[in-house]
mmCIF file as Biopython writes it, N, C-alpha, C and O atoms, coordinates in Angstrom:
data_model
#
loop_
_atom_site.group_PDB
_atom_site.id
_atom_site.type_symbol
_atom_site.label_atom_id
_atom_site.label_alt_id
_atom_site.label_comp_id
_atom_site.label_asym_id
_atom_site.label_entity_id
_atom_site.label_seq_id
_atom_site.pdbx_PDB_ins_code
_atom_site.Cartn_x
_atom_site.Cartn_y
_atom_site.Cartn_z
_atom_site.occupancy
_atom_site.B_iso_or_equiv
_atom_site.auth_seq_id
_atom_site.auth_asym_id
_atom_site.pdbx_PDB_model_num
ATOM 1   N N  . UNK A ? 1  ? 0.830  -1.191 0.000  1.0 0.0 1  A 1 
ATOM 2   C CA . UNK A ? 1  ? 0.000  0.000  0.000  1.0 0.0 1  A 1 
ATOM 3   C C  . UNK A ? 1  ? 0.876  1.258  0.000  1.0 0.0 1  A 1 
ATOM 4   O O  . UNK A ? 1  ? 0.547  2.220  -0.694 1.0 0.0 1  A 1 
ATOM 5   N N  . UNK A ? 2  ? 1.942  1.281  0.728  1.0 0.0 2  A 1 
ATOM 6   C CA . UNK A ? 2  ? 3.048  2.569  0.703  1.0 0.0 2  A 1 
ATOM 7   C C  . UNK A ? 2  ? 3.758  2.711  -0.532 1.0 0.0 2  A 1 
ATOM 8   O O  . UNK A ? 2  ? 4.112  3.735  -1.117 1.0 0.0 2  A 1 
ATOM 9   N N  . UNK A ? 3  ? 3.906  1.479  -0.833 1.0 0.0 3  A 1 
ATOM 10  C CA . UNK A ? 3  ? 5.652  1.764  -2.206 1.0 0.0 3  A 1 
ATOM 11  C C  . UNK A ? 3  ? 4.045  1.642  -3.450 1.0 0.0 3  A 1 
ATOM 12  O O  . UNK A ? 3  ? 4.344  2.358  -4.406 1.0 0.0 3  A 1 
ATOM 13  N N  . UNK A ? 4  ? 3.218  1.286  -3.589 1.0 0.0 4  A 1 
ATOM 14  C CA . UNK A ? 4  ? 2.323  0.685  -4.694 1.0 0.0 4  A 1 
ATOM 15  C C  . UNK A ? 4  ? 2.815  -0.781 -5.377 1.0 0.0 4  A 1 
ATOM 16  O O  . UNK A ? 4  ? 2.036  -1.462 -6.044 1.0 0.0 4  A 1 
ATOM 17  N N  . UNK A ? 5  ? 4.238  -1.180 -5.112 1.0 0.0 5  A 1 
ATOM 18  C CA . UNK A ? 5  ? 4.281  -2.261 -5.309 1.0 0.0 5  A 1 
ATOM 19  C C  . UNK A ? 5  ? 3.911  -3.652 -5.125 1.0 0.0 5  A 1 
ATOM 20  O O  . UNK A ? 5  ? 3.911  -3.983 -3.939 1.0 0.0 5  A 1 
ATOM 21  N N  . UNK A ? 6  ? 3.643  -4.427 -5.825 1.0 0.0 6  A 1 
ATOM 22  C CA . UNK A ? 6  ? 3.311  -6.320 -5.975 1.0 0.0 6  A 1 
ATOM 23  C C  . UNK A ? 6  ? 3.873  -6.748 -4.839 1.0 0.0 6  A 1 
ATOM 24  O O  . UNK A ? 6  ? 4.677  -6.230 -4.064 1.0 0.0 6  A 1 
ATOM 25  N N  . UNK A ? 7  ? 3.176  -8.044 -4.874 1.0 0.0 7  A 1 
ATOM 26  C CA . UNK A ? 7  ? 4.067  -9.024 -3.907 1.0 0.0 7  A 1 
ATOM 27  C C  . UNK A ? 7  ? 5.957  -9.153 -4.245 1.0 0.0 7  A 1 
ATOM 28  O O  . UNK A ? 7  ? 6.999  -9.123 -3.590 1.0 0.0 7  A 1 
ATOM 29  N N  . UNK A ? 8  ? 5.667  -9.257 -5.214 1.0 0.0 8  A 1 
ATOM 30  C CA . UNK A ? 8  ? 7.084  -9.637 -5.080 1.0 0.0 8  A 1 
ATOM 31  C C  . UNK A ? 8  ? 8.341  -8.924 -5.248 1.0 0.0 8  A 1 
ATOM 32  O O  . UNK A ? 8  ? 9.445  -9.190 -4.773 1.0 0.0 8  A 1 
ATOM 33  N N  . UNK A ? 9  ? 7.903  -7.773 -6.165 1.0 0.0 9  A 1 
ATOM 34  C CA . UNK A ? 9  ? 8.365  -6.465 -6.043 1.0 0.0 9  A 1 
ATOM 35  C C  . UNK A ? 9  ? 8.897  -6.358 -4.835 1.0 0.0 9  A 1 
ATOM 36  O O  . UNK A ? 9  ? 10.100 -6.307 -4.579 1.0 0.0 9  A 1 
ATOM 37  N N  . UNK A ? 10 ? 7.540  -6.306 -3.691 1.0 0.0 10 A 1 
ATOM 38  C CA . UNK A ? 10 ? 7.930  -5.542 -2.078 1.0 0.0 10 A 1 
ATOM 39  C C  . UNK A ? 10 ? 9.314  -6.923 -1.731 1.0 0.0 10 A 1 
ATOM 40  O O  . UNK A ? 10 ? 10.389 -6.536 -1.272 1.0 0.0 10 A 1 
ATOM 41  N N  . UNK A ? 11 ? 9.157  -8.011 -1.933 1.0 0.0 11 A 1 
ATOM 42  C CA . UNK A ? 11 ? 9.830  -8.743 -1.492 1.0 0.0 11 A 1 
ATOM 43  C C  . UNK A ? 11 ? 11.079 -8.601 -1.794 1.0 0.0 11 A 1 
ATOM 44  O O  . UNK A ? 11 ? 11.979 -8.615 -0.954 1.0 0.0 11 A 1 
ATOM 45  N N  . UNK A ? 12 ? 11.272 -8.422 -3.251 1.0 0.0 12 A 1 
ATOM 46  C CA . UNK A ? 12 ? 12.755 -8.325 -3.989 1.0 0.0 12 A 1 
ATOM 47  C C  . UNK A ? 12 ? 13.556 -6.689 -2.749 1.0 0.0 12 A 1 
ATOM 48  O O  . UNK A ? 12 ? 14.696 -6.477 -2.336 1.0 0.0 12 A 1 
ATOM 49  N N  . UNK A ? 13 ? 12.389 -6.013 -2.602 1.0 0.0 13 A 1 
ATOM 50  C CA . UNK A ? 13 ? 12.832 -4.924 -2.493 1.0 0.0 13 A 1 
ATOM 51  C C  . UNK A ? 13 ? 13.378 -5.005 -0.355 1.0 0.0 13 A 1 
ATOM 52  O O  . UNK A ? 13 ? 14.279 -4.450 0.275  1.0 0.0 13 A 1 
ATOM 53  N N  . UNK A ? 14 ? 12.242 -5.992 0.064  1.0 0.0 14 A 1 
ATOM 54  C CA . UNK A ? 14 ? 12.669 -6.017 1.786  1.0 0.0 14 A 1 
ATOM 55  C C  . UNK A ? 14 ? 14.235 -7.083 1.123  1.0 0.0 14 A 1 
ATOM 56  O O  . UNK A ? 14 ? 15.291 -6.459 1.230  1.0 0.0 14 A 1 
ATOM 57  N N  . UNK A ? 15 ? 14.321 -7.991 0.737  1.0 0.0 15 A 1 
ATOM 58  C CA . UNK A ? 15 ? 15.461 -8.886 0.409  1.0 0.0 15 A 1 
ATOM 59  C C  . UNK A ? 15 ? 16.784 -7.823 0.367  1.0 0.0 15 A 1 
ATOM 60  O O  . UNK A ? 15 ? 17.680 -7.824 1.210  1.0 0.0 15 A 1 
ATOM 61  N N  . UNK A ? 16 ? 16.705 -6.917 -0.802 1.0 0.0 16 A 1 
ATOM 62  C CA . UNK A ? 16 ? 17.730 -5.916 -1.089 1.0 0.0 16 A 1 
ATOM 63  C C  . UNK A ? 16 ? 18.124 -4.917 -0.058 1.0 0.0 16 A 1 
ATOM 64  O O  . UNK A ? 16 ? 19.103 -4.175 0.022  1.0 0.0 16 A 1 
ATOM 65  N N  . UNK A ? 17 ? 16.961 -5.130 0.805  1.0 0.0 17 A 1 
ATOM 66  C CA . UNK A ? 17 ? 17.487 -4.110 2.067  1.0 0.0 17 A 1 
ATOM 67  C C  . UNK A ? 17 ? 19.112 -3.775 2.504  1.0 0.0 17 A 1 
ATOM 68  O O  . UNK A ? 17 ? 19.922 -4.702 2.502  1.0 0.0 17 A 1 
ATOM 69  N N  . UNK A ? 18 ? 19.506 -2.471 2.855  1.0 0.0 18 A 1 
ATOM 70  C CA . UNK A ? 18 ? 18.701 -1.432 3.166  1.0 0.0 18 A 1 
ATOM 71  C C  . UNK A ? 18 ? 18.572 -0.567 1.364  1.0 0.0 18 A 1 
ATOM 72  O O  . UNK A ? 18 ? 19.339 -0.670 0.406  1.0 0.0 18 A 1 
ATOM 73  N N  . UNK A ? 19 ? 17.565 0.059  1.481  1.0 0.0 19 A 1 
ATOM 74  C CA . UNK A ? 19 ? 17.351 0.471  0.272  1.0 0.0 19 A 1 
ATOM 75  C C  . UNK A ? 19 ? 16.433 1.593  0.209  1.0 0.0 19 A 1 
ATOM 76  O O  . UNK A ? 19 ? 15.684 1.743  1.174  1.0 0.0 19 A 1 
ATOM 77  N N  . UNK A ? 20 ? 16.361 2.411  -0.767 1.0 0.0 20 A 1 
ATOM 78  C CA . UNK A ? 20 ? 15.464 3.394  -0.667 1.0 0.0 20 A 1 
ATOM 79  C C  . UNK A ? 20 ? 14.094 2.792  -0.775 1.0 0.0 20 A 1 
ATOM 80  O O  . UNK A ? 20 ? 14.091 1.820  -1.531 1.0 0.0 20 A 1 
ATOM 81  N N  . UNK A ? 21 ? 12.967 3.070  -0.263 1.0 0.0 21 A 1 
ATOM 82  C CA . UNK A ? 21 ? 11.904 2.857  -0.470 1.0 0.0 21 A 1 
ATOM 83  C C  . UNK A ? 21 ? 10.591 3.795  -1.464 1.0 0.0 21 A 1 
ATOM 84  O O  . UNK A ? 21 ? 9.715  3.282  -2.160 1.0 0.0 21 A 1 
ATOM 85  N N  . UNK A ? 22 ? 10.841 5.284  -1.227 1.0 0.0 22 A 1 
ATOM 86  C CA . UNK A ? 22 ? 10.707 6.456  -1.766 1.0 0.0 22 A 1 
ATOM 87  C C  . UNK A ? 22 ? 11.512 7.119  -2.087 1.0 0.0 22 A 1 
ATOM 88  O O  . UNK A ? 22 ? 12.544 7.129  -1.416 1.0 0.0 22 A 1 
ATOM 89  N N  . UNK A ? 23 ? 11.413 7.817  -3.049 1.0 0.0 23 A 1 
ATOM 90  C CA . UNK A ? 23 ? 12.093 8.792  -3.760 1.0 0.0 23 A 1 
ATOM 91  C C  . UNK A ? 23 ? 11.661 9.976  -3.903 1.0 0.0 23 A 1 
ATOM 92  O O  . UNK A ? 23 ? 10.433 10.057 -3.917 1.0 0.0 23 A 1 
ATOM 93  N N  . UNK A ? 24 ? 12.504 11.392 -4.071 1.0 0.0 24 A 1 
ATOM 94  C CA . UNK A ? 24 ? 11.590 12.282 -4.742 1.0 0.0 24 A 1 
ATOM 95  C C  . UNK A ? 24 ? 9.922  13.054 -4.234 1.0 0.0 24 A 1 
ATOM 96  O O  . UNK A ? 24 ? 9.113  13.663 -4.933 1.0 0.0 24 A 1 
ATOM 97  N N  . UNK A ? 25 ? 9.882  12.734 -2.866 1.0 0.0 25 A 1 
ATOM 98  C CA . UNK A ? 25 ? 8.407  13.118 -2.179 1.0 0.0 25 A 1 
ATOM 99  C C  . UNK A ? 25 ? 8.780  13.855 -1.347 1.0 0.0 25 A 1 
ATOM 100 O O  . UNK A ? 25 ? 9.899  13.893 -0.835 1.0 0.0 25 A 1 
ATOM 101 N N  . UNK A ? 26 ? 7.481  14.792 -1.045 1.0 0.0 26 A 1 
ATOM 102 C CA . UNK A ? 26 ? 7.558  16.073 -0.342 1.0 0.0 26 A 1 
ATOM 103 C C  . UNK A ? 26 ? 7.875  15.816 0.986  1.0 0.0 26 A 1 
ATOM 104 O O  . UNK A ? 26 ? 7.688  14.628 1.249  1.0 0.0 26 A 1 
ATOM 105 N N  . UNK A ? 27 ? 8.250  16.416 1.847  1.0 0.0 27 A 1 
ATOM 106 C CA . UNK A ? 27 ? 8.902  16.048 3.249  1.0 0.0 27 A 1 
ATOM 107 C C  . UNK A ? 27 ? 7.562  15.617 4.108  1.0 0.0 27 A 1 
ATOM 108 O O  . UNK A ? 27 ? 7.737  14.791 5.004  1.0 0.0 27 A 1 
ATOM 109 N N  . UNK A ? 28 ? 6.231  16.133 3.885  1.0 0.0 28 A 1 
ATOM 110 C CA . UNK A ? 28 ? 5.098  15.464 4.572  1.0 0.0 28 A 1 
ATOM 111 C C  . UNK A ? 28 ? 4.907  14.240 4.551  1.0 0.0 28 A 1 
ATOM 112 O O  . UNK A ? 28 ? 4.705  13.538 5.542  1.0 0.0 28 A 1 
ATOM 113 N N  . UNK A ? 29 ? 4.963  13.828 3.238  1.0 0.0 29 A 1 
ATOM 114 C CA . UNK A ? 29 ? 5.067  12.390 2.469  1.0 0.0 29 A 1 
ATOM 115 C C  . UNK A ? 29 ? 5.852  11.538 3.338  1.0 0.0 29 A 1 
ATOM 116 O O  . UNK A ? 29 ? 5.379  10.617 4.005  1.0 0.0 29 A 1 
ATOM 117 N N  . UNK A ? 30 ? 7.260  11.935 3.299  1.0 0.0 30 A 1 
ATOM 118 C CA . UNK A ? 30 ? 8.134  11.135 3.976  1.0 0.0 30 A 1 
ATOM 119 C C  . UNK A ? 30 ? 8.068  11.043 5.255  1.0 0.0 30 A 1 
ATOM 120 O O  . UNK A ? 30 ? 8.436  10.040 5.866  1.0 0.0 30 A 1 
ATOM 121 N N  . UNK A ? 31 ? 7.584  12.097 5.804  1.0 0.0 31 A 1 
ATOM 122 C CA . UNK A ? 31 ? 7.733  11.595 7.524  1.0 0.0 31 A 1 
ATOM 123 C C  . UNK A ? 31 ? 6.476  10.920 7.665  1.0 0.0 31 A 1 
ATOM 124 O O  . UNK A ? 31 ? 6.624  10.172 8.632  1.0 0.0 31 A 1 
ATOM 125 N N  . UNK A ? 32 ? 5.173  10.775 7.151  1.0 0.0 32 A 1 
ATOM 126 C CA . UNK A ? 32 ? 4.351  10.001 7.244  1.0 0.0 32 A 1 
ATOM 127 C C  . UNK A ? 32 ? 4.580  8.654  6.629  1.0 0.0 32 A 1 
ATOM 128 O O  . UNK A ? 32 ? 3.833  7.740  6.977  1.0 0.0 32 A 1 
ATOM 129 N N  . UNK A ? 33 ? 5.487  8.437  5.792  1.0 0.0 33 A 1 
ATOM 130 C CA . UNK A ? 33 ? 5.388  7.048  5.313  1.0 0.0 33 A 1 
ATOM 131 C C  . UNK A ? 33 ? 6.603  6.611  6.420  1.0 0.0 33 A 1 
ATOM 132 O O  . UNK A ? 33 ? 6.479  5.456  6.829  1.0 0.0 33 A 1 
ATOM 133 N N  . UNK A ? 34 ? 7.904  7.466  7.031  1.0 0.0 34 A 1 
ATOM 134 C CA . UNK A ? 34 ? 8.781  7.205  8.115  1.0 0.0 34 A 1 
ATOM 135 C C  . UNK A ? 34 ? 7.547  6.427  9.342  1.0 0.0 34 A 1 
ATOM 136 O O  . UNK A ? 34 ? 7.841  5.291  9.712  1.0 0.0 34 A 1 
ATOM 137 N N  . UNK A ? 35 ? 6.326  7.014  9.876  1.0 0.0 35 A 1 
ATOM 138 C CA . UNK A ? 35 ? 5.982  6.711  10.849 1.0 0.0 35 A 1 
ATOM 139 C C  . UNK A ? 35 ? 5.292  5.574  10.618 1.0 0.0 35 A 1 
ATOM 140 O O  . UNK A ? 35 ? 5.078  4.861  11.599 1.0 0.0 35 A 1 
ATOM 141 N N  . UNK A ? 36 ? 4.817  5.162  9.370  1.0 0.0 36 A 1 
ATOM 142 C CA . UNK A ? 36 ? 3.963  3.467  9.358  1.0 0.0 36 A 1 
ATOM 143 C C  . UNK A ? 36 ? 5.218  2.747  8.896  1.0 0.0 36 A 1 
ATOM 144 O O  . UNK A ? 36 ? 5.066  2.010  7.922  1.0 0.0 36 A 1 
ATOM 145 N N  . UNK A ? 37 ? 6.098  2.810  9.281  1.0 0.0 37 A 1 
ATOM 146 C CA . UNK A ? 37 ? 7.212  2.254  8.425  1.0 0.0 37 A 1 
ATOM 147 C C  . UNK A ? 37 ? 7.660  1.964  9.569  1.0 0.0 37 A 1 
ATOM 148 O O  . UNK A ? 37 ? 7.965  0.808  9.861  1.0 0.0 37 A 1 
ATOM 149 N N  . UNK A ? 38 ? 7.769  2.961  10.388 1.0 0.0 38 A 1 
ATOM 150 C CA . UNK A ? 38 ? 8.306  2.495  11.675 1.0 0.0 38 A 1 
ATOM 151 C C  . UNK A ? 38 ? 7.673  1.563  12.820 1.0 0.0 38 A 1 
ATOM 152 O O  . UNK A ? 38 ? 8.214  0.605  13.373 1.0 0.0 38 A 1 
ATOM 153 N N  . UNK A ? 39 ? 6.116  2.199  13.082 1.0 0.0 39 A 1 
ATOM 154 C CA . UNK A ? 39 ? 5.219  1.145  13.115 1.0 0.0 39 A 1 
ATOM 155 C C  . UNK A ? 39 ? 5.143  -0.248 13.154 1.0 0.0 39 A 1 
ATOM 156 O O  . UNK A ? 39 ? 4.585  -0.973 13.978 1.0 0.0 39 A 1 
ATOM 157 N N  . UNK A ? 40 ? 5.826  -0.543 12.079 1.0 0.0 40 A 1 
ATOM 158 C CA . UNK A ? 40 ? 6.074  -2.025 11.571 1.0 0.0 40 A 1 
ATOM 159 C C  . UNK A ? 40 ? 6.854  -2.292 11.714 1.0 0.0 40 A 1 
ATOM 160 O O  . UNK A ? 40 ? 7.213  -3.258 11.040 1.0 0.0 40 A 1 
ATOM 161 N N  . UNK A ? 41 ? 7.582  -1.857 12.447 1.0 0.0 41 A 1 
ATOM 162 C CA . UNK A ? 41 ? 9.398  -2.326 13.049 1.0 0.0 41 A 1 
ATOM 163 C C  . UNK A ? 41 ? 10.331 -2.129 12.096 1.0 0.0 41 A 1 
ATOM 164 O O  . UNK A ? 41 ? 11.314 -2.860 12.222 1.0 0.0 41 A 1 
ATOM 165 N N  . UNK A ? 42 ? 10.355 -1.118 10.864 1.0 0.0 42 A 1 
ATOM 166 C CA . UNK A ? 42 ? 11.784 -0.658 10.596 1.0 0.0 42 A 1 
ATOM 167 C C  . UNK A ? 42 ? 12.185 0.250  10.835 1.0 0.0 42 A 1 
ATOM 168 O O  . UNK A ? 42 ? 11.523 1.083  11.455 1.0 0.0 42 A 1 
ATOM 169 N N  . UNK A ? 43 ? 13.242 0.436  10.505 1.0 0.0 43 A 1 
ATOM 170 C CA . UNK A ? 43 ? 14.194 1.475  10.754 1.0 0.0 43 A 1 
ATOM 171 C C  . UNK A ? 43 ? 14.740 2.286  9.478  1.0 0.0 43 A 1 
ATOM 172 O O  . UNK A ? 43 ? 15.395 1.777  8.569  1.0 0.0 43 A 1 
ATOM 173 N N  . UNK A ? 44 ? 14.340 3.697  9.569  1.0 0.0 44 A 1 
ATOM 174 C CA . UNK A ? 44 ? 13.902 4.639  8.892  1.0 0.0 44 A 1 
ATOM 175 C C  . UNK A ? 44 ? 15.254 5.840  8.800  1.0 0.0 44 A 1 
ATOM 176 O O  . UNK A ? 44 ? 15.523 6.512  9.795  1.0 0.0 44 A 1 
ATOM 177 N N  . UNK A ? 45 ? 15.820 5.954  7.857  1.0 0.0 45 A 1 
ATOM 178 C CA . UNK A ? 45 ? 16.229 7.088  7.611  1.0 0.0 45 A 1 
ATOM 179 C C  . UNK A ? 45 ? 15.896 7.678  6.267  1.0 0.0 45 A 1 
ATOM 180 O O  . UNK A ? 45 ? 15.794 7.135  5.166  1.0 0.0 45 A 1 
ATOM 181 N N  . UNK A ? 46 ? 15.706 9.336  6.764  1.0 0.0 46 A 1 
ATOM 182 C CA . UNK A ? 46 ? 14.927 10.503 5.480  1.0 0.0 46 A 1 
ATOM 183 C C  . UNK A ? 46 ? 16.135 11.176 5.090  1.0 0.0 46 A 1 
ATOM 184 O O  . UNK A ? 46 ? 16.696 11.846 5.958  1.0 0.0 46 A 1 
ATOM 185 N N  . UNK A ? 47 ? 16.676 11.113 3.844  1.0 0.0 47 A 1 
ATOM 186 C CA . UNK A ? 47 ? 17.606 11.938 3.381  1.0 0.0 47 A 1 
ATOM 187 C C  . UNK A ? 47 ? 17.316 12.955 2.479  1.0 0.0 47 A 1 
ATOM 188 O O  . UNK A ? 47 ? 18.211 13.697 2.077  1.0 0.0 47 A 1 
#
């Protein structure tokens, strides 16, 4: 629901970890997708 990606997409993409997840989004964007992200037990850095 966050990245819009497939199953397996998200998978290739938790596998490749650490990795960007978003790109390119407004700083609201990011600290809200930082807090369900975190939520779920990862660990979040916004560059």
């Amino acid at each position: 629901e966050l990245t819009g990606l497939g199953l397996k997409e998200a998978k290739d993409l938790v596998d490749g970890a650490p990795k960007a997840v978003k790109e390119a989004v407004a700083k609201a964007d990011a600290e809200a997708a930082k807090k369900k992200l975190e939520e779920a037990g990862a660990k979040v850095e916004i560059k």
